[in-house]
JSON list of N, CA and C in Angstrom, two decimals:
[
{"chain": "A", "resi": 1, "resn": "MET", "atom": "N", "xyz": [0.84, -1.18, 0.00]},
{"chain": "A", "resi": 1, "resn": "MET", "atom": "CA", "xyz": [0.00, 0.00, 0.00]},
{"chain": "A", "resi": 1, "resn": "MET", "atom": "C", "xyz": [0.88, 1.24, 0.00]},
{"chain": "A", "resi": 2, "resn": "ALA", "atom": "N", "xyz": [0.63, 2.14, -0.90]},
{"chain": "A", "resi": 2, "resn": "ALA", "atom": "CA", "xyz": [1.42, 3.37, -1.00]},
{"chain": "A", "resi": 2, "resn": "ALA", "atom": "C", "xyz": [1.04, 4.32, 0.12]},
{"chain": "A", "resi": 3, "resn": "HIS", "atom": "N", "xyz": [2.02, 5.06, 0.60]},
{"chain": "A", "resi": 3, "resn": "HIS", "atom": "CA", "xyz": [1.78, 6.03, 1.66]},
{"chain": "A", "resi": 3, "resn": "HIS", "atom": "C", "xyz": [1.98, 7.42, 1.10]},
{"chain": "A", "resi": 4, "resn": "ASP", "atom": "N", "xyz": [0.99, 8.26, 1.25]},
{"chain": "A", "resi": 4, "resn": "ASP", "atom": "CA", "xyz": [1.06, 9.64, 0.80]},
{"chain": "A", "resi": 4, "resn": "ASP", "atom": "C", "xyz": [1.77, 10.44, 1.87]},
{"chain": "A", "resi": 5, "resn": "SER", "atom": "N", "xyz": [2.95, 10.97, 1.58]},
{"chain": "A", "resi": 5, "resn": "SER", "atom": "CA", "xyz": [3.75, 11.68, 2.58]},
{"chain": "A", "resi": 5, "resn": "SER", "atom": "C", "xyz": [3.09, 12.98, 3.02]},
{"chain": "A", "resi": 6, "resn": "SER", "atom": "N", "xyz": [2.09, 13.47, 2.28]},
{"chain": "A", "resi": 6, "resn": "SER", "atom": "CA", "xyz": [1.40, 14.69, 2.68]},
{"chain": "A", "resi": 6, "resn": "SER", "atom": "C", "xyz": [0.30, 14.40, 3.70]},
{"chain": "A", "resi": 7, "resn": "GLU", "atom": "N", "xyz": [-0.01, 13.11, 3.90]},
{"chain": "A", "resi": 7, "resn": "GLU", "atom": "CA", "xyz": [-1.02, 12.70, 4.87]},
{"chain": "A", "resi": 7, "resn": "GLU", "atom": "C", "xyz": [-0.50, 12.94, 6.28]},
{"chain": "A", "resi": 8, "resn": "LYS", "atom": "N", "xyz": [-1.33, 13.55, 7.11]},
{"chain": "A", "resi": 8, "resn": "LYS", "atom": "CA", "xyz": [-0.94, 13.76, 8.50]},
{"chain": "A", "resi": 8, "resn": "LYS", "atom": "C", "xyz": [-1.19, 12.47, 9.28]},
{"chain": "A", "resi": 9, "resn": "PRO", "atom": "N", "xyz": [-0.27, 12.11, 10.18]},
{"chain": "A", "resi": 9, "resn": "PRO", "atom": "CA", "xyz": [-0.49, 10.90, 10.97]},
{"chain": "A", "resi": 9, "resn": "PRO", "atom": "C", "xyz": [-1.68, 11.06, 11.91]},
{"chain": "A", "resi": 10, "resn": "ASP", "atom": "N", "xyz": [-2.36, 9.97, 12.19]},
{"chain": "A", "resi": 10, "resn": "ASP", "atom": "CA", "xyz": [-3.50, 9.96, 13.09]},
{"chain": "A", "resi": 10, "resn": "ASP", "atom": "C", "xyz": [-2.98, 9.88, 14.53]},
{"chain": "A", "resi": 11, "resn": "PRO", "atom": "N", "xyz": [-3.11, 10.94, 15.32]},
{"chain": "A", "resi": 11, "resn": "PRO", "atom": "CA", "xyz": [-2.54, 10.93, 16.67]},
{"chain": "A", "resi": 11, "resn": "PRO", "atom": "C", "xyz": [-3.16, 9.89, 17.59]},
{"chain": "A", "resi": 12, "resn": "VAL", "atom": "N", "xyz": [-4.45, 9.59, 17.42]},
{"chain": "A", "resi": 12, "resn": "VAL", "atom": "CA", "xyz": [-5.09, 8.56, 18.24]},
{"chain": "A", "resi": 12, "resn": "VAL", "atom": "C", "xyz": [-4.49, 7.20, 17.90]},
{"chain": "A", "resi": 13, "resn": "ALA", "atom": "N", "xyz": [-4.29, 6.93, 16.62]},
{"chain": "A", "resi": 13, "resn": "ALA", "atom": "CA", "xyz": [-3.68, 5.65, 16.20]},
{"chain": "A", "resi": 13, "resn": "ALA", "atom": "C", "xyz": [-2.27, 5.54, 16.75]},
{"chain": "A", "resi": 14, "resn": "ILE", "atom": "N", "xyz": [-1.54, 6.64, 16.77]},
{"chain": "A", "resi": 14, "resn": "ILE", "atom": "CA", "xyz": [-0.18, 6.63, 17.32]},
{"chain": "A", "resi": 14, "resn": "ILE", "atom": "C", "xyz": [-0.22, 6.21, 18.79]},
{"chain": "A", "resi": 15, "resn": "LEU", "atom": "N", "xyz": [-1.10, 6.82, 19.56]},
{"chain": "A", "resi": 15, "resn": "LEU", "atom": "CA", "xyz": [-1.17, 6.49, 21.00]},
{"chain": "A", "resi": 15, "resn": "LEU", "atom": "C", "xyz": [-1.64, 5.07, 21.23]},
{"chain": "A", "resi": 16, "resn": "ARG", "atom": "N", "xyz": [-2.58, 4.61, 20.44]},
{"chain": "A", "resi": 16, "resn": "ARG", "atom": "CA", "xyz": [-3.05, 3.22, 20.59]},
{"chain": "A", "resi": 16, "resn": "ARG", "atom": "C", "xyz": [-1.95, 2.22, 20.27]},
{"chain": "A", "resi": 17, "resn": "ARG", "atom": "N", "xyz": [-1.20, 2.48, 19.19]},
{"chain": "A", "resi": 17, "resn": "ARG", "atom": "CA", "xyz": [-0.07, 1.59, 18.85]},
{"chain": "A", "resi": 17, "resn": "ARG", "atom": "C", "xyz": [0.98, 1.63, 19.96]},
{"chain": "A", "resi": 18, "resn": "TRP", "atom": "N", "xyz": [1.21, 2.80, 20.49]},
{"chain": "A", "resi": 18, "resn": "TRP", "atom": "CA", "xyz": [2.20, 2.96, 21.57]},
{"chain": "A", "resi": 18, "resn": "TRP", "atom": "C", "xyz": [1.78, 2.14, 22.78]},
{"chain": "A", "resi": 19, "resn": "GLU", "atom": "N", "xyz": [0.52, 2.27, 23.18]},
{"chain": "A", "resi": 19, "resn": "GLU", "atom": "CA", "xyz": [0.00, 1.49, 24.31]},
{"chain": "A", "resi": 19, "resn": "GLU", "atom": "C", "xyz": [0.06, -0.01, 24.02]},
{"chain": "A", "resi": 20, "resn": "ASP", "atom": "N", "xyz": [-0.36, -0.40, 22.82]},
{"chain": "A", "resi": 20, "resn": "ASP", "atom": "CA", "xyz": [-0.39, -1.82, 22.45]},
{"chain": "A", "resi": 20, "resn": "ASP", "atom": "C", "xyz": [1.00, -2.45, 22.50]},
{"chain": "A", "resi": 21, "resn": "SER", "atom": "N", "xyz": [2.04, -1.65, 22.27]},
{"chain": "A", "resi": 21, "resn": "SER", "atom": "CA", "xyz": [3.40, -2.18, 22.31]},
{"chain": "A", "resi": 21, "resn": "SER", "atom": "C", "xyz": [3.96, -2.18, 23.74]},
{"chain": "A", "resi": 22, "resn": "GLY", "atom": "N", "xyz": [3.16, -1.70, 24.70]},
{"chain": "A", "resi": 22, "resn": "GLY", "atom": "CA", "xyz": [3.59, -1.71, 26.09]},
{"chain": "A", "resi": 22, "resn": "GLY", "atom": "C", "xyz": [4.35, -0.47, 26.50]},
{"chain": "A", "resi": 23, "resn": "ALA", "atom": "N", "xyz": [4.43, 0.52, 25.61]},
{"chain": "A", "resi": 23, "resn": "ALA", "atom": "CA", "xyz": [5.14, 1.76, 25.93]},
{"chain": "A", "resi": 23, "resn": "ALA", "atom": "C", "xyz": [4.20, 2.74, 26.63]},
{"chain": "A", "resi": 24, "resn": "VAL", "atom": "N", "xyz": [4.77, 3.83, 27.10]},
{"chain": "A", "resi": 24, "resn": "VAL", "atom": "CA", "xyz": [4.05, 4.80, 27.93]},
{"chain": "A", "resi": 24, "resn": "VAL", "atom": "C", "xyz": [3.99, 6.15, 27.22]},
{"chain": "A", "resi": 25, "resn": "TRP", "atom": "N", "xyz": [2.84, 6.82, 27.32]},
{"chain": "A", "resi": 25, "resn": "TRP", "atom": "CA", "xyz": [2.74, 8.21, 26.87]},
{"chain": "A", "resi": 25, "resn": "TRP", "atom": "C", "xyz": [2.12, 9.03, 28.00]},
{"chain": "A", "resi": 26, "resn": "ARG", "atom": "N", "xyz": [2.48, 10.31, 28.01]},
{"chain": "A", "resi": 26, "resn": "ARG", "atom": "CA", "xyz": [1.95, 11.23, 29.02]},
{"chain": "A", "resi": 26, "resn": "ARG", "atom": "C", "xyz": [1.66, 12.59, 28.40]},
{"chain": "A", "resi": 27, "resn": "VAL", "atom": "N", "xyz": [0.65, 13.25, 28.94]},
{"chain": "A", "resi": 27, "resn": "VAL", "atom": "CA", "xyz": [0.32, 14.61, 28.52]},
{"chain": "A", "resi": 27, "resn": "VAL", "atom": "C", "xyz": [1.32, 15.55, 29.20]},
{"chain": "A", "resi": 28, "resn": "LEU", "atom": "N", "xyz": [2.04, 16.31, 28.41]},
{"chain": "A", "resi": 28, "resn": "LEU", "atom": "CA", "xyz": [3.00, 17.27, 28.95]},
{"chain": "A", "resi": 28, "resn": "LEU", "atom": "C", "xyz": [2.33, 18.62, 29.18]},
{"chain": "A", "resi": 29, "resn": "ASN", "atom": "N", "xyz": [1.51, 19.04, 28.23]},
{"chain": "A", "resi": 29, "resn": "ASN", "atom": "CA", "xyz": [0.88, 20.35, 28.29]},
{"chain": "A", "resi": 29, "resn": "ASN", "atom": "C", "xyz": [-0.50, 20.25, 27.65]},
{"chain": "A", "resi": 30, "resn": "ARG", "atom": "N", "xyz": [-1.48, 20.85, 28.28]},
{"chain": "A", "resi": 30, "resn": "ARG", "atom": "CA", "xyz": [-2.85, 20.79, 27.75]},
{"chain": "A", "resi": 30, "resn": "ARG", "atom": "C", "xyz": [-3.45, 22.19, 27.79]},
{"chain": "A", "resi": 31, "resn": "ARG", "atom": "N", "xyz": [-4.02, 22.57, 26.65]},
{"chain": "A", "resi": 31, "resn": "ARG", "atom": "CA", "xyz": [-4.80, 23.80, 26.55]},
{"chain": "A", "resi": 31, "resn": "ARG", "atom": "C", "xyz": [-6.17, 23.39, 26.03]},
{"chain": "A", "resi": 32, "resn": "ASP", "atom": "N", "xyz": [-7.08, 24.33, 25.97]},
{"chain": "A", "resi": 32, "resn": "ASP", "atom": "CA", "xyz": [-8.43, 24.00, 25.51]},
{"chain": "A", "resi": 32, "resn": "ASP", "atom": "C", "xyz": [-8.44, 23.40, 24.11]},
{"chain": "A", "resi": 33, "resn": "ASP", "atom": "N", "xyz": [-7.54, 23.88, 23.24]},
{"chain": "A", "resi": 33, "resn": "ASP", "atom": "CA", "xyz": [-7.60, 23.48, 21.83]},
{"chain": "A", "resi": 33, "resn": "ASP", "atom": "C", "xyz": [-6.42, 22.65, 21.35]},
{"chain": "A", "resi": 34, "resn": "ARG", "atom": "N", "xyz": [-5.46, 22.34, 22.22]},
{"chain": "A", "resi": 34, "resn": "ARG", "atom": "CA", "xyz": [-4.32, 21.52, 21.80]},
{"chain": "A", "resi": 34, "resn": "ARG", "atom": "C", "xyz": [-3.63, 20.88, 22.99]},
{"chain": "A", "resi": 35, "resn": "VAL", "atom": "N", "xyz": [-2.88, 19.85, 22.67]},
{"chain": "A", "resi": 35, "resn": "VAL", "atom": "CA", "xyz": [-2.21, 19.08, 23.72]},
{"chain": "A", "resi": 35, "resn": "VAL", "atom": "C", "xyz": [-0.84, 18.66, 23.20]},
{"chain": "A", "resi": 36, "resn": "THR", "atom": "N", "xyz": [0.12, 18.60, 24.12]},
{"chain": "A", "resi": 36, "resn": "THR", "atom": "CA", "xyz": [1.45, 18.07, 23.79]},
{"chain": "A", "resi": 36, "resn": "THR", "atom": "C", "xyz": [1.61, 16.74, 24.52]},
{"chain": "A", "resi": 37, "resn": "ILE", "atom": "N", "xyz": [1.93, 15.70, 23.76]},
{"chain": "A", "resi": 37, "resn": "ILE", "atom": "CA", "xyz": [2.09, 14.35, 24.27]},
{"chain": "A", "resi": 37, "resn": "ILE", "atom": "C", "xyz": [3.56, 13.95, 24.18]},
{"chain": "A", "resi": 38, "resn": "VAL", "atom": "N", "xyz": [4.06, 13.32, 25.23]},
{"chain": "A", "resi": 38, "resn": "VAL", "atom": "CA", "xyz": [5.43, 12.79, 25.23]},
{"chain": "A", "resi": 38, "resn": "VAL", "atom": "C", "xyz": [5.34, 11.27, 25.21]},
{"chain": "A", "resi": 39, "resn": "LEU", "atom": "N", "xyz": [6.11, 10.66, 24.32]},
{"chain": "A", "resi": 39, "resn": "LEU", "atom": "CA", "xyz": [6.17, 9.21, 24.19]},
{"chain": "A", "resi": 39, "resn": "LEU", "atom": "C", "xyz": [7.44, 8.72, 24.88]},
{"chain": "A", "resi": 40, "resn": "TYR", "atom": "N", "xyz": [7.29, 7.74, 25.76]},
{"chain": "A", "resi": 40, "resn": "TYR", "atom": "CA", "xyz": [8.41, 7.20, 26.54]},
{"chain": "A", "resi": 40, "resn": "TYR", "atom": "C", "xyz": [8.64, 5.74, 26.21]},
{"chain": "A", "resi": 41, "resn": "GLN", "atom": "N", "xyz": [9.82, 5.25, 26.58]},
{"chain": "A", "resi": 41, "resn": "GLN", "atom": "CA", "xyz": [10.11, 3.83, 26.47]},
{"chain": "A", "resi": 41, "resn": "GLN", "atom": "C", "xyz": [9.15, 3.06, 27.37]},
{"chain": "A", "resi": 42, "resn": "CYS", "atom": "N", "xyz": [9.12, 1.75, 27.23]},
{"chain": "A", "resi": 42, "resn": "CYS", "atom": "CA", "xyz": [8.21, 0.89, 28.00]},
{"chain": "A", "resi": 42, "resn": "CYS", "atom": "C", "xyz": [8.35, 1.09, 29.51]},
{"chain": "A", "resi": 43, "resn": "THR", "atom": "N", "xyz": [9.52, 1.43, 29.96]},
{"chain": "A", "resi": 43, "resn": "THR", "atom": "CA", "xyz": [9.75, 1.63, 31.39]},
{"chain": "A", "resi": 43, "resn": "THR", "atom": "C", "xyz": [9.19, 2.96, 31.88]},
{"chain": "A", "resi": 44, "resn": "GLY", "atom": "N", "xyz": [8.85, 3.85, 30.94]},
{"chain": "A", "resi": 44, "resn": "GLY", "atom": "CA", "xyz": [8.35, 5.18, 31.31]},
{"chain": "A", "resi": 44, "resn": "GLY", "atom": "C", "xyz": [9.47, 6.14, 31.62]},
{"chain": "A", "resi": 45, "resn": "GLY", "atom": "N", "xyz": [10.71, 5.71, 31.42]},
{"chain": "A", "resi": 45, "resn": "GLY", "atom": "CA", "xyz": [11.85, 6.53, 31.79]},
{"chain": "A", "resi": 45, "resn": "GLY", "atom": "C", "xyz": [12.31, 7.50, 30.71]},
{"chain": "A", "resi": 46, "resn": "GLU", "atom": "N", "xyz": [12.86, 6.98, 29.65]},
{"chain": "A", "resi": 46, "resn": "GLU", "atom": "CA", "xyz": [13.50, 7.83, 28.64]},
{"chain": "A", "resi": 46, "resn": "GLU", "atom": "C", "xyz": [12.49, 8.28, 27.57]},
{"chain": "A", "resi": 47, "resn": "GLU", "atom": "N", "xyz": [12.52, 9.60, 27.31]},
{"chain": "A", "resi": 47, "resn": "GLU", "atom": "CA", "xyz": [11.66, 10.15, 26.27]},
{"chain": "A", "resi": 47, "resn": "GLU", "atom": "C", "xyz": [12.15, 9.71, 24.90]},
{"chain": "A", "resi": 48, "resn": "VAL", "atom": "N", "xyz": [11.22, 9.28, 24.05]},
{"chain": "A", "resi": 48, "resn": "VAL", "atom": "CA", "xyz": [11.53, 8.84, 22.71]},
{"chain": "A", "resi": 48, "resn": "VAL", "atom": "C", "xyz": [11.12, 9.90, 21.68]},
{"chain": "A", "resi": 49, "resn": "ASP", "atom": "N", "xyz": [9.95, 10.51, 21.90]},
{"chain": "A", "resi": 49, "resn": "ASP", "atom": "CA", "xyz": [9.44, 11.49, 20.95]},
{"chain": "A", "resi": 49, "resn": "ASP", "atom": "C", "xyz": [8.35, 12.29, 21.63]},
{"chain": "A", "resi": 50, "resn": "ARG", "atom": "N", "xyz": [7.92, 13.36, 20.96]},
{"chain": "A", "resi": 50, "resn": "ARG", "atom": "CA", "xyz": [6.78, 14.15, 21.44]},
{"chain": "A", "resi": 50, "resn": "ARG", "atom": "C", "xyz": [6.10, 14.81, 20.26]},
{"chain": "A", "resi": 51, "resn": "PHE", "atom": "N", "xyz": [4.83, 15.12, 20.43]},
{"chain": "A", "resi": 51, "resn": "PHE", "atom": "CA", "xyz": [4.10, 15.84, 19.38]},
{"chain": "A", "resi": 51, "resn": "PHE", "atom": "C", "xyz": [3.01, 16.69, 20.01]},
{"chain": "A", "resi": 52, "resn": "THR", "atom": "N", "xyz": [2.63, 17.73, 19.29]},
{"chain": "A", "resi": 52, "resn": "THR", "atom": "CA", "xyz": [1.56, 18.63, 19.71]},
{"chain": "A", "resi": 52, "resn": "THR", "atom": "C", "xyz": [0.47, 18.56, 18.64]},
{"chain": "A", "resi": 53, "resn": "SER", "atom": "N", "xyz": [-0.77, 18.50, 19.10]},
{"chain": "A", "resi": 53, "resn": "SER", "atom": "CA", "xyz": [-1.88, 18.38, 18.15]},
{"chain": "A", "resi": 53, "resn": "SER", "atom": "C", "xyz": [-3.13, 19.04, 18.73]},
{"chain": "A", "resi": 54, "resn": "GLY", "atom": "N", "xyz": [-3.94, 19.56, 17.84]},
{"chain": "A", "resi": 54, "resn": "GLY", "atom": "CA", "xyz": [-5.24, 20.07, 18.20]},
{"chain": "A", "resi": 54, "resn": "GLY", "atom": "C", "xyz": [-6.35, 19.23, 17.59]},
{"chain": "A", "resi": 55, "resn": "ASP", "atom": "N", "xyz": [-6.00, 18.02, 17.16]},
{"chain": "A", "resi": 55, "resn": "ASP", "atom": "CA", "xyz": [-6.96, 17.12, 16.52]},
{"chain": "A", "resi": 55, "resn": "ASP", "atom": "C", "xyz": [-8.14, 16.85, 17.46]},
{"chain": "A", "resi": 56, "resn": "PRO", "atom": "N", "xyz": [-9.36, 17.16, 17.03]},
{"chain": "A", "resi": 56, "resn": "PRO", "atom": "CA", "xyz": [-10.53, 16.96, 17.89]},
{"chain": "A", "resi": 56, "resn": "PRO", "atom": "C", "xyz": [-10.71, 15.51, 18.34]},
{"chain": "A", "resi": 57, "resn": "GLU", "atom": "N", "xyz": [-10.40, 14.54, 17.48]},
{"chain": "A", "resi": 57, "resn": "GLU", "atom": "CA", "xyz": [-10.50, 13.13, 17.87]},
{"chain": "A", "resi": 57, "resn": "GLU", "atom": "C", "xyz": [-9.51, 12.80, 18.99]},
{"chain": "A", "resi": 58, "resn": "LEU", "atom": "N", "xyz": [-8.32, 13.36, 18.92]},
{"chain": "A", "resi": 58, "resn": "LEU", "atom": "CA", "xyz": [-7.33, 13.13, 19.97]},
{"chain": "A", "resi": 58, "resn": "LEU", "atom": "C", "xyz": [-7.82, 13.72, 21.29]},
{"chain": "A", "resi": 59, "resn": "LEU", "atom": "N", "xyz": [-8.33, 14.95, 21.25]},
{"chain": "A", "resi": 59, "resn": "LEU", "atom": "CA", "xyz": [-8.80, 15.59, 22.47]},
{"chain": "A", "resi": 59, "resn": "LEU", "atom": "C", "xyz": [-9.95, 14.79, 23.10]},
{"chain": "A", "resi": 60, "resn": "ARG", "atom": "N", "xyz": [-10.84, 14.22, 22.27]},
{"chain": "A", "resi": 60, "resn": "ARG", "atom": "CA", "xyz": [-11.92, 13.37, 22.78]},
{"chain": "A", "resi": 60, "resn": "ARG", "atom": "C", "xyz": [-11.36, 12.07, 23.36]},
{"chain": "A", "resi": 61, "resn": "PHE", "atom": "N", "xyz": [-10.39, 11.47, 22.67]},
{"chain": "A", "resi": 61, "resn": "PHE", "atom": "CA", "xyz": [-9.77, 10.23, 23.13]},
{"chain": "A", "resi": 61, "resn": "PHE", "atom": "C", "xyz": [-9.11, 10.42, 24.50]},
{"chain": "A", "resi": 62, "resn": "LEU", "atom": "N", "xyz": [-8.44, 11.54, 24.67]},
{"chain": "A", "resi": 62, "resn": "LEU", "atom": "CA", "xyz": [-7.74, 11.81, 25.92]},
{"chain": "A", "resi": 62, "resn": "LEU", "atom": "C", "xyz": [-8.70, 12.09, 27.07]},
{"chain": "A", "resi": 63, "resn": "GLY", "atom": "N", "xyz": [-9.75, 12.86, 26.79]},
{"chain": "A", "resi": 63, "resn": "GLY", "atom": "CA", "xyz": [-10.64, 13.25, 27.88]},
{"chain": "A", "resi": 63, "resn": "GLY", "atom": "C", "xyz": [-9.83, 13.92, 28.97]},
{"chain": "A", "resi": 64, "resn": "ASP", "atom": "N", "xyz": [-9.96, 13.43, 30.20]},
{"chain": "A", "resi": 64, "resn": "ASP", "atom": "CA", "xyz": [-9.21, 13.98, 31.33]},
{"chain": "A", "resi": 64, "resn": "ASP", "atom": "C", "xyz": [-7.95, 13.17, 31.65]},
{"chain": "A", "resi": 65, "resn": "ARG", "atom": "N", "xyz": [-7.67, 12.16, 30.83]},
{"chain": "A", "resi": 65, "resn": "ARG", "atom": "CA", "xyz": [-6.50, 11.31, 31.10]},
{"chain": "A", "resi": 65, "resn": "ARG", "atom": "C", "xyz": [-5.22, 12.13, 31.05]},
{"chain": "A", "resi": 66, "resn": "ARG", "atom": "N", "xyz": [-4.28, 11.79, 31.90]},
{"chain": "A", "resi": 66, "resn": "ARG", "atom": "CA", "xyz": [-2.97, 12.43, 31.93]},
{"chain": "A", "resi": 66, "resn": "ARG", "atom": "C", "xyz": [-1.91, 11.56, 31.26]},
{"chain": "A", "resi": 67, "resn": "GLY", "atom": "N", "xyz": [-2.28, 10.33, 30.95]},
{"chain": "A", "resi": 67, "resn": "GLY", "atom": "CA", "xyz": [-1.31, 9.44, 30.32]},
{"chain": "A", "resi": 67, "resn": "GLY", "atom": "C", "xyz": [-1.89, 8.06, 30.09]},
{"chain": "A", "resi": 68, "resn": "SER", "atom": "N", "xyz": [-1.07, 7.21, 29.53]},
{"chain": "A", "resi": 68, "resn": "SER", "atom": "CA", "xyz": [-1.50, 5.85, 29.22]},
{"chain": "A", "resi": 68, "resn": "SER", "atom": "C", "xyz": [-1.75, 5.02, 30.46]},
{"chain": "A", "resi": 69, "resn": "GLU", "atom": "N", "xyz": [-1.23, 5.46, 31.58]},
{"chain": "A", "resi": 69, "resn": "GLU", "atom": "CA", "xyz": [-1.40, 4.71, 32.82]},
{"chain": "A", "resi": 69, "resn": "GLU", "atom": "C", "xyz": [-2.70, 5.03, 33.54]},
{"chain": "A", "resi": 70, "resn": "ASP", "atom": "N", "xyz": [-3.44, 6.03, 33.04]},
{"chain": "A", "resi": 70, "resn": "ASP", "atom": "CA", "xyz": [-4.73, 6.42, 33.65]},
{"chain": "A", "resi": 70, "resn": "ASP", "atom": "C", "xyz": [-5.85, 5.54, 33.13]}
]
């Protein structure tokens, strides 16, 4: 399947894949219209990546959760 590089990644899918692999994510910063998420190794120790998004589906998915451990 070809991947269109102009396609934006689905942030909810990213977090679900991260959780499914046993890794940890946490909300670093939250505003009404956007959130910054940090992705950590499975141990929750070392930061691997981070992203900021205002995607409405992501904001609904997160609700009041502060991380994958909630």
